[in-house]
mmCIF file of C-alpha atoms in Angstrom:
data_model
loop_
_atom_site.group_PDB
_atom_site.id
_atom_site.type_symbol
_atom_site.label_atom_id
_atom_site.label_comp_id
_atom_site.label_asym_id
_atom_site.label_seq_id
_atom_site.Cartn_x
_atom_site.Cartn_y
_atom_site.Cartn_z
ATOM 1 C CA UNK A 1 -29.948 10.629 19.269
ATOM 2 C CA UNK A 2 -29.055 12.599 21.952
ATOM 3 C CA UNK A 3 -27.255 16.351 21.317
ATOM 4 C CA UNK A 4 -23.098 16.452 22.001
ATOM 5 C CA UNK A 5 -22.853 19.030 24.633
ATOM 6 C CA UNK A 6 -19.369 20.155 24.853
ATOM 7 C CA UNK A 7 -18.012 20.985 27.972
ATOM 8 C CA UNK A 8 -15.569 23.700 29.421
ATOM 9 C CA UNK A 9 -12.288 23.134 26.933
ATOM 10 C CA UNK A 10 -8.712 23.770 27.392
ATOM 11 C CA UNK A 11 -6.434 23.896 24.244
ATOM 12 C CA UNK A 12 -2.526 24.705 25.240
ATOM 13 C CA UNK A 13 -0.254 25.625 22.122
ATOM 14 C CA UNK A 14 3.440 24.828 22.902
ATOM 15 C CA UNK A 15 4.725 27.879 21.921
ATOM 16 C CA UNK A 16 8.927 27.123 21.480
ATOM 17 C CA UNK A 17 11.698 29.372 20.608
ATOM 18 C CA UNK A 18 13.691 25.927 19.533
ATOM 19 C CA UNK A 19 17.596 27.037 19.066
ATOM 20 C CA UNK A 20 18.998 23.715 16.974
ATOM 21 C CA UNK A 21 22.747 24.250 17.607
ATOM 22 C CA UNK A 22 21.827 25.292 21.028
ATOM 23 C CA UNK A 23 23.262 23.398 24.133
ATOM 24 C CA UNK A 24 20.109 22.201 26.849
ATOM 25 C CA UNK A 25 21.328 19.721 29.295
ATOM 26 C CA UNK A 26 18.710 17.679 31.531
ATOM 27 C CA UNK A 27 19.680 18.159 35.225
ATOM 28 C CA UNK A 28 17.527 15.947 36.821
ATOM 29 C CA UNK A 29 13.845 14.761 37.156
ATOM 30 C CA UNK A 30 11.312 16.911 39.789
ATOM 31 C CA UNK A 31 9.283 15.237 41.842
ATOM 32 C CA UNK A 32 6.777 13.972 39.180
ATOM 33 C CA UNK A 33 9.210 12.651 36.833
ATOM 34 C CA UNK A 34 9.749 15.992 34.926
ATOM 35 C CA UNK A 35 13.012 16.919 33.086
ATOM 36 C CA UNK A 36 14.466 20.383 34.521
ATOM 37 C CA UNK A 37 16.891 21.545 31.961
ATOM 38 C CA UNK A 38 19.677 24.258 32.315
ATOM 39 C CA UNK A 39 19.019 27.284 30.262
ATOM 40 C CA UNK A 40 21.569 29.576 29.401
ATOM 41 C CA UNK A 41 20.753 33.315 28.795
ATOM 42 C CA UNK A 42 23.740 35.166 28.184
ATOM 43 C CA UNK A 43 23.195 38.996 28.602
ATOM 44 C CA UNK A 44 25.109 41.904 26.984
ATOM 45 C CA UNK A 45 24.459 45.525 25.832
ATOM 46 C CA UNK A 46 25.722 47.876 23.679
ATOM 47 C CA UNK A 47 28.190 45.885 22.344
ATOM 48 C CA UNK A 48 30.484 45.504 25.396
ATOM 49 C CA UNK A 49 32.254 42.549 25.989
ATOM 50 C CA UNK A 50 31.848 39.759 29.119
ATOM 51 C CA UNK A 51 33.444 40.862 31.713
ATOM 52 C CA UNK A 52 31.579 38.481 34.511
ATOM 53 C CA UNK A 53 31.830 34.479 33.229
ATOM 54 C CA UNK A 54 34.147 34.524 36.192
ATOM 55 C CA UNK A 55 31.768 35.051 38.642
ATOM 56 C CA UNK A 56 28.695 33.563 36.744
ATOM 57 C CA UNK A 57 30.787 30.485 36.608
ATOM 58 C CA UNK A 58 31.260 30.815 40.085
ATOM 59 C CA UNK A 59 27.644 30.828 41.199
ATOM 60 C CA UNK A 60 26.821 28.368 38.924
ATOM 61 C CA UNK A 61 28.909 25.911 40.359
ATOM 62 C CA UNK A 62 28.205 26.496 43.545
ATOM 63 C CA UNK A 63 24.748 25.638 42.968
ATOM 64 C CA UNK A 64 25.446 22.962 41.044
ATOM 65 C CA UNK A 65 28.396 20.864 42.709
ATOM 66 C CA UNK A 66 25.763 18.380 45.122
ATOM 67 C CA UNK A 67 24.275 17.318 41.715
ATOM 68 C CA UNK A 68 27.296 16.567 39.559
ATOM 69 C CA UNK A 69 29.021 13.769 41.040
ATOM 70 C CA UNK A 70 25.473 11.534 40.951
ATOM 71 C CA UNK A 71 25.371 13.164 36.991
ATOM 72 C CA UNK A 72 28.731 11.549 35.808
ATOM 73 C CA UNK A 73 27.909 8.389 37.489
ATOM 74 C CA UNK A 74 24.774 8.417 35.678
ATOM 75 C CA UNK A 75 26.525 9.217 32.401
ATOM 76 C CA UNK A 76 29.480 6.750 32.744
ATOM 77 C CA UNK A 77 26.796 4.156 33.399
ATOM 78 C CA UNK A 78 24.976 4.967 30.381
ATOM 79 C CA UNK A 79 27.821 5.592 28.389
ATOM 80 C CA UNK A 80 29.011 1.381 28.849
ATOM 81 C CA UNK A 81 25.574 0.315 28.468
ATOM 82 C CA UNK A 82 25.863 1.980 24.827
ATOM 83 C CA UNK A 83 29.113 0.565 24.338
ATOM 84 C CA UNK A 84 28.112 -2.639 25.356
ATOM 85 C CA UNK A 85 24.793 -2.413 23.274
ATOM 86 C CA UNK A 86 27.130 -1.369 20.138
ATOM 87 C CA UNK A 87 29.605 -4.576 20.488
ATOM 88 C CA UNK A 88 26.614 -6.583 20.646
ATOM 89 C CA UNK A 89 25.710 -4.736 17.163
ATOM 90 C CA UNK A 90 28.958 -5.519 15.822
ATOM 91 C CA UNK A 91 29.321 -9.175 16.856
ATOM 92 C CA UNK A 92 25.615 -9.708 15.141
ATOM 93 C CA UNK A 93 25.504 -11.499 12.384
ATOM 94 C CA UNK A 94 24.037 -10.094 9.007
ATOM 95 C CA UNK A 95 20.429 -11.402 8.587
ATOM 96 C CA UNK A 96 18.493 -11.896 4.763
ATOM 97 C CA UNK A 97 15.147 -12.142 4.745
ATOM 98 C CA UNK A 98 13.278 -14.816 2.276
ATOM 99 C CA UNK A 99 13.934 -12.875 -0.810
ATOM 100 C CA UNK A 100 17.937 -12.048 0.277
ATOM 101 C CA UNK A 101 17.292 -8.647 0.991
ATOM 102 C CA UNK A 102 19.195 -7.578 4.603
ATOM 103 C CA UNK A 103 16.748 -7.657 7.374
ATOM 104 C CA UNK A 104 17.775 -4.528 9.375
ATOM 105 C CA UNK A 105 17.783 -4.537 13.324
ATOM 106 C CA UNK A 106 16.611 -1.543 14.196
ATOM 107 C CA UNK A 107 17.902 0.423 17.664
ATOM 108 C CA UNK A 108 15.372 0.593 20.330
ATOM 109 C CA UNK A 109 12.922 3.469 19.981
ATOM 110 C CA UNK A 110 13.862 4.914 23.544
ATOM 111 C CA UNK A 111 17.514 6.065 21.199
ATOM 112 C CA UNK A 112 15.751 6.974 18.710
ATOM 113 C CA UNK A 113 13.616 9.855 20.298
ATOM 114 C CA UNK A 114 15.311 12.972 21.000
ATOM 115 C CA UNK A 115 13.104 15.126 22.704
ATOM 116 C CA UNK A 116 13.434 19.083 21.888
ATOM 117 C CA UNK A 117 13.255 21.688 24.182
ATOM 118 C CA UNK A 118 12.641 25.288 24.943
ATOM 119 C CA UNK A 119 16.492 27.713 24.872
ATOM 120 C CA UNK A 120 15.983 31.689 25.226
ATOM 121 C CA UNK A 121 19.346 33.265 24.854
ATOM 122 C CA UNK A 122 19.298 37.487 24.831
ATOM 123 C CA UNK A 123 22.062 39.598 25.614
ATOM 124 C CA UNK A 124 21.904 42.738 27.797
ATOM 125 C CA UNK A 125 24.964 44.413 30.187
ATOM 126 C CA UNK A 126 24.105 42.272 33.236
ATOM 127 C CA UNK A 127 26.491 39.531 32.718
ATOM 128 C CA UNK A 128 25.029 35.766 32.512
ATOM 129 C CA UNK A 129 21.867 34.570 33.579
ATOM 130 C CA UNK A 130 21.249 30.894 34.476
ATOM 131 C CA UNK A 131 17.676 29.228 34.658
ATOM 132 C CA UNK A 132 17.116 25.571 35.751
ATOM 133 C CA UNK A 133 13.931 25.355 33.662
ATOM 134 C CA UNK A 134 11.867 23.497 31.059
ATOM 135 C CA UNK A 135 10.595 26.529 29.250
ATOM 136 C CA UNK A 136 9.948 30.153 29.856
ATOM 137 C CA UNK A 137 7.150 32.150 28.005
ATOM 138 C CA UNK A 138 7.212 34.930 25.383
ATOM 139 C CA UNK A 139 5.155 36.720 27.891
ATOM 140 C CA UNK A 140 7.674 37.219 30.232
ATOM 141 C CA UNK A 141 10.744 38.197 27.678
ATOM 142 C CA UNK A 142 8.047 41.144 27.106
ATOM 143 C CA UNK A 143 7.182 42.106 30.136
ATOM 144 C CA UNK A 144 11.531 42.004 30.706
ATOM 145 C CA UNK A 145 12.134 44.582 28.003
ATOM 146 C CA UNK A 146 9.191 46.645 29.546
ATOM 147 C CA UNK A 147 11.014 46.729 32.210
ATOM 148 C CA UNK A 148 14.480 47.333 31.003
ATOM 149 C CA UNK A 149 12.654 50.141 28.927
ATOM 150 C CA UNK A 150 11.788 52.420 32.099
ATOM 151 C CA UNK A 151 14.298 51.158 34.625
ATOM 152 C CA UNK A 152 13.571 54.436 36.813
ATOM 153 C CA UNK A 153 10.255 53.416 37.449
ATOM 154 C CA UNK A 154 11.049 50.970 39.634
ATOM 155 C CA UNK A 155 14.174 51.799 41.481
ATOM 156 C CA UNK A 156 13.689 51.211 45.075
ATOM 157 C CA UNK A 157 10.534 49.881 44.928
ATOM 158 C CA UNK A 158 8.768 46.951 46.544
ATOM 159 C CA UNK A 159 7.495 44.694 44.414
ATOM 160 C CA UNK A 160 5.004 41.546 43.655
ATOM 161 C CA UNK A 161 4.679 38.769 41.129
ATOM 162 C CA UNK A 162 2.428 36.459 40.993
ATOM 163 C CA UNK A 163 2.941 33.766 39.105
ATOM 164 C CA UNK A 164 6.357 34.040 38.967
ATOM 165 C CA UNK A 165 7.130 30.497 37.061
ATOM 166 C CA UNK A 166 10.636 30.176 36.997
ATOM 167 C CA UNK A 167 11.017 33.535 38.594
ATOM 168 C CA UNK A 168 13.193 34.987 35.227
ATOM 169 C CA UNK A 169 11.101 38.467 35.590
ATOM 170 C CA UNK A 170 11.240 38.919 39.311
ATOM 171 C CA UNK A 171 15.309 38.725 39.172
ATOM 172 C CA UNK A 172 15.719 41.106 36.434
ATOM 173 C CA UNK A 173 13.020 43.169 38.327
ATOM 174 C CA UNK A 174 15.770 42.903 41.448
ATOM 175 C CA UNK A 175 18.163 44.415 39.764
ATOM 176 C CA UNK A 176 16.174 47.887 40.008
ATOM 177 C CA UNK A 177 14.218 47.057 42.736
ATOM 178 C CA UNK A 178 14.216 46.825 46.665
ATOM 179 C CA UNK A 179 12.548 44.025 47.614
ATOM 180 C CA UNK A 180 10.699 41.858 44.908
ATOM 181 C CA UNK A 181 8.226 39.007 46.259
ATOM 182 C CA UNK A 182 8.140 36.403 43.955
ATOM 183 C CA UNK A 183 5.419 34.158 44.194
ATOM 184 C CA UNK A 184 3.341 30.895 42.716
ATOM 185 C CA UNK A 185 2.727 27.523 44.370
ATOM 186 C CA UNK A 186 4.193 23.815 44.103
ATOM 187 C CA UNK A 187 7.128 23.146 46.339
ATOM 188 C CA UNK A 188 8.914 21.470 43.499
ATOM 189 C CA UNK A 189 8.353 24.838 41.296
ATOM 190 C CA UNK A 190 9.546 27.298 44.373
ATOM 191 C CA UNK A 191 12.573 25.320 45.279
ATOM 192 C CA UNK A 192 13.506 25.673 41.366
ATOM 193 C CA UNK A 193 12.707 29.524 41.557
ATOM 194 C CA UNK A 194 14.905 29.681 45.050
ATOM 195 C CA UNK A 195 17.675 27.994 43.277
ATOM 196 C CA UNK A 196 17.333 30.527 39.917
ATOM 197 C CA UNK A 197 17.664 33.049 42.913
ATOM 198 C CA UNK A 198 21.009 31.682 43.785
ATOM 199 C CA UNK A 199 22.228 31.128 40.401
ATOM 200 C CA UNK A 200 21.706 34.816 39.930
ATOM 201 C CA UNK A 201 22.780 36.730 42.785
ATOM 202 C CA UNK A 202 25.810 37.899 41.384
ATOM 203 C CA UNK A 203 22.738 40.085 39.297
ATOM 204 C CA UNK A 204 21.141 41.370 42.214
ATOM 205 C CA UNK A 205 23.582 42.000 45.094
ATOM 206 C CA UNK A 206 25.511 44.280 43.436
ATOM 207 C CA UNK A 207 22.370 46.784 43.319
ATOM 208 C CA UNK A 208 21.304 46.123 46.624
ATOM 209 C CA UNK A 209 18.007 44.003 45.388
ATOM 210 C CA UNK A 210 16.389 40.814 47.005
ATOM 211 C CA UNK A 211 14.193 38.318 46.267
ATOM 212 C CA UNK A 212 11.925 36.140 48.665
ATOM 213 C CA UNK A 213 10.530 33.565 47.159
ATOM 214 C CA UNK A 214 6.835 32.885 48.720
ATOM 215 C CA UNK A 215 3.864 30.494 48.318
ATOM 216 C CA UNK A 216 0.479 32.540 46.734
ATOM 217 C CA UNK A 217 -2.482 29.983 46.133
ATOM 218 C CA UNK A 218 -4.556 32.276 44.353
ATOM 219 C CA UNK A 219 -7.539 29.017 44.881
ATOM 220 C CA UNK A 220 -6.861 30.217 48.670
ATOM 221 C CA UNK A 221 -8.586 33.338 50.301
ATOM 222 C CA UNK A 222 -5.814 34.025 52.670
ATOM 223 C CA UNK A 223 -1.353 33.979 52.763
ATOM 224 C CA UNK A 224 0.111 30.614 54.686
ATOM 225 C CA UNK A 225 1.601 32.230 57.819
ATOM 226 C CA UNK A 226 2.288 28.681 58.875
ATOM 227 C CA UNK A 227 5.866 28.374 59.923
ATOM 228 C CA UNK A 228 6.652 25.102 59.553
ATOM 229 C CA UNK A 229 5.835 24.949 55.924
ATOM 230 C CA UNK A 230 8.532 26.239 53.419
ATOM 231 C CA UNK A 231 8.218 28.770 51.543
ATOM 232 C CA UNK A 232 5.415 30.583 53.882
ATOM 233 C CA UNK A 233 4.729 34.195 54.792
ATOM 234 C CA UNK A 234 5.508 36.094 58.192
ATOM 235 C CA UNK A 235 3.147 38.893 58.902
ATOM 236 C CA UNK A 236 5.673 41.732 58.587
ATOM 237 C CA UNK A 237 6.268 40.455 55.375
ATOM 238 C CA UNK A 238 2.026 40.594 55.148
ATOM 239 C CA UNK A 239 2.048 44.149 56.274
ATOM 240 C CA UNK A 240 5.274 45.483 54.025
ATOM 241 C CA UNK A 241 3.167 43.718 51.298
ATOM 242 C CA UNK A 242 -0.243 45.836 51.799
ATOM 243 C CA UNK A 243 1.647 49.286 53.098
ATOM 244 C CA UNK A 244 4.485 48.908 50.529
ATOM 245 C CA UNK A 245 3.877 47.520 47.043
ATOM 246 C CA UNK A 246 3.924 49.674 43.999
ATOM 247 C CA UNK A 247 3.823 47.141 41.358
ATOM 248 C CA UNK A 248 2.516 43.942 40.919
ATOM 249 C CA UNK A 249 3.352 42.226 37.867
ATOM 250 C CA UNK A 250 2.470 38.417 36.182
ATOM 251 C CA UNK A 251 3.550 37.183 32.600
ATOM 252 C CA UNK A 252 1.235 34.962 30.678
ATOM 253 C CA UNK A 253 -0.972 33.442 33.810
ATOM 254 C CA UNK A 254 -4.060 33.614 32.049
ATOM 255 C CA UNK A 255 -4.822 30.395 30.262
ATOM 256 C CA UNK A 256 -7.283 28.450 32.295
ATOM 257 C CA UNK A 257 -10.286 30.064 33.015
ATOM 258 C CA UNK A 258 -10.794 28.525 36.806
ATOM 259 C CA UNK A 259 -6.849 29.916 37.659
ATOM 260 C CA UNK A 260 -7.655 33.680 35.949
ATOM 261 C CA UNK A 261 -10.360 34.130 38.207
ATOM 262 C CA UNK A 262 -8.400 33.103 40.868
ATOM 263 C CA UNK A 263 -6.048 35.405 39.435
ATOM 264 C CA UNK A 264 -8.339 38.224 39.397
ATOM 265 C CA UNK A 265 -9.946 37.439 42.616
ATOM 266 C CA UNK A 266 -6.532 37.879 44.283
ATOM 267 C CA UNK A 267 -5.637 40.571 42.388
ATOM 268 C CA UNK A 268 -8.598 42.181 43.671
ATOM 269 C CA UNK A 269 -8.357 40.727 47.581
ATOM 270 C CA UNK A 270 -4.397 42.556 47.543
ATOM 271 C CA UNK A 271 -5.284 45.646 46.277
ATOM 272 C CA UNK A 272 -8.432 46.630 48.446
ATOM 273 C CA UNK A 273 -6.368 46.188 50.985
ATOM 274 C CA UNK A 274 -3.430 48.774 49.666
ATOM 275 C CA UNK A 275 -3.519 52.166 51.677
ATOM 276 C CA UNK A 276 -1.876 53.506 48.322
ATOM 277 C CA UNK A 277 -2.086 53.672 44.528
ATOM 278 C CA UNK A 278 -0.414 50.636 42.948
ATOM 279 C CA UNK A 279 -0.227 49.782 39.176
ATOM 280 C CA UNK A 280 -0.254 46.339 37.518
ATOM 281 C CA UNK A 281 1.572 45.105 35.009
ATOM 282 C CA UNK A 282 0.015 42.362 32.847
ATOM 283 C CA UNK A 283 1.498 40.728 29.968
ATOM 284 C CA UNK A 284 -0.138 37.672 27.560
ATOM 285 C CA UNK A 285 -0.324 36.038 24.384
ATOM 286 C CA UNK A 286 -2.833 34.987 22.489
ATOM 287 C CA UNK A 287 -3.254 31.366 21.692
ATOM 288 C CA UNK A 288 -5.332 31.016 18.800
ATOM 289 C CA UNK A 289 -6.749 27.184 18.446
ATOM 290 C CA UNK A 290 -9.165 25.557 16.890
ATOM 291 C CA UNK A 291 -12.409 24.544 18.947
ATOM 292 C CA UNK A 292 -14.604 22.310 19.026
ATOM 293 C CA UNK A 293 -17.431 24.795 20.703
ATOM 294 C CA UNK A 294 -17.225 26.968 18.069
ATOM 295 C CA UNK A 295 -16.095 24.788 15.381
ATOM 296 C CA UNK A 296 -13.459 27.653 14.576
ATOM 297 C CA UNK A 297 -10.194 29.087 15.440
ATOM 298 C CA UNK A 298 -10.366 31.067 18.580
ATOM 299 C CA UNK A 299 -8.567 32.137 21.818
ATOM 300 C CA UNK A 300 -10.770 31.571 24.674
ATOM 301 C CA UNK A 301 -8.412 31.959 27.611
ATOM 302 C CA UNK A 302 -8.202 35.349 25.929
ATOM 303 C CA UNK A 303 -11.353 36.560 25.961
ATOM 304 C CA UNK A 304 -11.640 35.331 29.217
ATOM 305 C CA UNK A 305 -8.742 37.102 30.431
ATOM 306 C CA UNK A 306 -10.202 40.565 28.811
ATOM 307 C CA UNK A 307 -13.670 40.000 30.192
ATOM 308 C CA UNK A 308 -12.059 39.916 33.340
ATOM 309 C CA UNK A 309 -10.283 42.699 33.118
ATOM 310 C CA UNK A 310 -13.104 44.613 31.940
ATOM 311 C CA UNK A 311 -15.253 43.699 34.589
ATOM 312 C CA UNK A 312 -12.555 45.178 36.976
ATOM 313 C CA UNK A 313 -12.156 48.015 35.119
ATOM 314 C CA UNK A 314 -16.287 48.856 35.854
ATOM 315 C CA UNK A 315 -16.672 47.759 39.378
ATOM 316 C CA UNK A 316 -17.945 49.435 41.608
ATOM 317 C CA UNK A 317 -17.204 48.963 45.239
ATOM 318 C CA UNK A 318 -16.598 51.863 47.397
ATOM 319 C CA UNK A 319 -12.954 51.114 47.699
ATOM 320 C CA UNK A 320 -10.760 51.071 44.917
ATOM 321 C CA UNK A 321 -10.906 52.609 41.399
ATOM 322 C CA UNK A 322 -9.526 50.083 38.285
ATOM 323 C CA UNK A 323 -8.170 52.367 35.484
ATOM 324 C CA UNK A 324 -7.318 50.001 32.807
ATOM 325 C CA UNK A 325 -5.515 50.082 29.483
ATOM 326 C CA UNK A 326 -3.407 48.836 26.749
ATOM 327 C CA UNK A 327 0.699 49.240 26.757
ATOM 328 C CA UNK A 328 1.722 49.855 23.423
ATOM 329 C CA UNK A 329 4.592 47.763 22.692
ATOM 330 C CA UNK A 330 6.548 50.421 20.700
ATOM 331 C CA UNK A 331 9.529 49.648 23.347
ATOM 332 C CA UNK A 332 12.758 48.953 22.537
ATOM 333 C CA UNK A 333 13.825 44.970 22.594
ATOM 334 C CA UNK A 334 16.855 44.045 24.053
ATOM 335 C CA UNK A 335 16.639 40.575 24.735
ATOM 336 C CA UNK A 336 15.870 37.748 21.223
ATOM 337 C CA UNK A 337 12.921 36.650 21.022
ATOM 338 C CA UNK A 338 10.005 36.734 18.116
ATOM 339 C CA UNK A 339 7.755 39.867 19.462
ATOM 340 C CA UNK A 340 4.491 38.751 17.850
ATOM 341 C CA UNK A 341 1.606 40.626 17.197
ATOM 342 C CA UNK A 342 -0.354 38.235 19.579
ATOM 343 C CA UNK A 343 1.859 39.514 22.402
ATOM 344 C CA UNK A 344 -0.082 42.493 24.868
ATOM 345 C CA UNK A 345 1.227 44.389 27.805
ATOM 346 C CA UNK A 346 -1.714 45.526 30.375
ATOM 347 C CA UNK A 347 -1.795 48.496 32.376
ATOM 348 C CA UNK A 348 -4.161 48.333 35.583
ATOM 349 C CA UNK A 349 -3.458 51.338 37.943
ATOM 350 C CA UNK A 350 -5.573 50.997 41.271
ATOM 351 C CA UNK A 351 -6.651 54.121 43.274
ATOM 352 C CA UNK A 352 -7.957 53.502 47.071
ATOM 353 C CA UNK A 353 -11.308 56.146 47.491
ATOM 354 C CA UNK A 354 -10.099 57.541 50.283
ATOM 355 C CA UNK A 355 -7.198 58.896 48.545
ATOM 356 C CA UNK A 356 -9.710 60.072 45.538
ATOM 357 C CA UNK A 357 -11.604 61.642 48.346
ATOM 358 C CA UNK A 358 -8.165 63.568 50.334
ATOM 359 C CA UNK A 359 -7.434 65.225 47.018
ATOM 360 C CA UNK A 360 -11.038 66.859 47.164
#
């Protein structure tokens, strides 16, 4: 008999914050057939009061008025379809089996399956945030407080995610900083982050902040400068990326082994390239599963994602030095969410040689 060899595994937990009385409504279906839900996160600090549902209203309906009109037909035709189906009920007949006993009619399955979803509500002084999303990761409520914790730090600056997901870090990031490119790839996925963008500038134009939303194929060696493709780069934006960026930043993009090499790999590409020191902001959580490999429960994305790191953190190249370490996360939470002991914050700060070699 021949020996089972396993091969390379992936085992995703669906990690939910699930909110019962909470309100998720299904927008519409992406490109692929995917739900995209509206998430409400309604922000306050300090105990003040609301003073923007005006304008968050505002915004919100703006970006949603093309969409509503098709929604009610939808709903008014599914609402006499279940009327219909219930007068049909009602006119039925009661039905005994053989032994007298009433043989039940049960509804179709497709009304009987309620699907749950993911709802993150926190409160801070910003007013109300609005996400059109399916789910957004503990990683990224972390790396959020981090940055409400030392707000100074990045006032003004120009900043880059990658992996930006439904783009909830990059717009509270806008609200301190200059510029903030948020990237990942999947048209479907960047028009969703543009329209989170919209939904949320009443956030960031007060302060002065932007976001661009950009493609980043971190499978691809080089930015698409193509202009006829959405969502692609222009090379000032190339060269305020490598002369400008202080912080780079990604919540919980480390799960599949091929994509955090890629990660890695790009990380690495972008910062060889910086004339300046930058510092990188990495936030995860472990997963722990049970595999088959090691007939036990483990976390290999994990230890993936550390020997990675690691390997950064000694190489030795002639351009850049990787100092890396571990955030503690003794800072303060403001937004509600379960702050696990599986949750890390990464620190990688990145120092060109040449500036090593000025200061001697």
């Amino acid at each position: 008999m021949n020996s089972i060899i396993f091969q390379h595994h992936t085992v995703l937990s669906d990690v939910h914050m699930l909110l019962p009385n909470a309100c998720h409504l299904m927008r519409r279906l992406n490109r692929v057939g995917q739900p995209v839900f509206l998430s409400k996160f309604e922000i306050l600090c300090n105990g003040q009061k609301d003073a923007s549902k005006d304008s968050t209203k505002e915004s919100v309906k703006e970006c949603e008025e093309k969409d509503n009109q098709e929604e009610d037909d939808q709903k008014d035709k599914k609402c006499k379809q279940e009327k219909h189906k219930e007068e049909e009920e009602r006119n039925t007949p009661v039905v005994l089996d053989e032994d007298g006993d009433l043989d039940v009619t049960h509804r179709h399955e497709a009304l009987m399956n309620v699907s749950k979803h993911t709802v993150f509500v926190y409160r801070c002084d910003l007013g109300n945030c609005f996400f059109f999303s399916s789910k957004v990761w503990r990683g990224a409520l972390l790396l959020a407080d981090f940055i409400f914790s030392v707000p100074l730090m990045f006032k003004g600056a120009t900043i880059l995610e990658l992996g930006a997901g439904t783009g909830l870090t990059s717009i509270i990031m806008a609200t301190l900083a200059k510029t903030v490119y948020c990237t990942d790839v999947g048209e479907d996925l960047l028009n969703m982050c543009k329209k989170n963008v919209t939904l949320n500038k009443h956030l960031i134009e007060p302060t002065g902040g932007e976001v661009r939303v950009r493609r980043l194929d971190w499978l691809q060696k080089d930015f698409c400068t193509d202009a006829d493709v959405e969502f692609s780069w222009t090379e000032e934006e190339i060269a305020d990326i490598h002369n400008k960026t202080k912080f780079i930043i990604a919540a919980d993009v480390c799960y599949d082994d091929d994509l955090t090499d890629g990660f890695f790999r790009t990380l690495y590409q972008l910062c060889s390239n910086f004339n300046h020191i930058c510092q990188v902001f990495i936030s995860i959580e472990k997963r722990m599963n049970f595999t088959l490999r090691h007939m036990d429960v483990s976390c290999e994305a994990y230890d993936h994602f550390r020997h990675c790191l690691f390997q950064l953190h000694d190489l030795v190249d002639g351009k850049c030095r990787f100092r890396v370490e571990e955030v503690s996360p003794d800072f303060p939470q403001c937004l509600m969410y379960e702050r696990i002991e599986q949750l890390e914050l990464w620190k990688v700060t990145v120092t060109p040689l040449r500036l090593d070699s000025d200061c001697d």
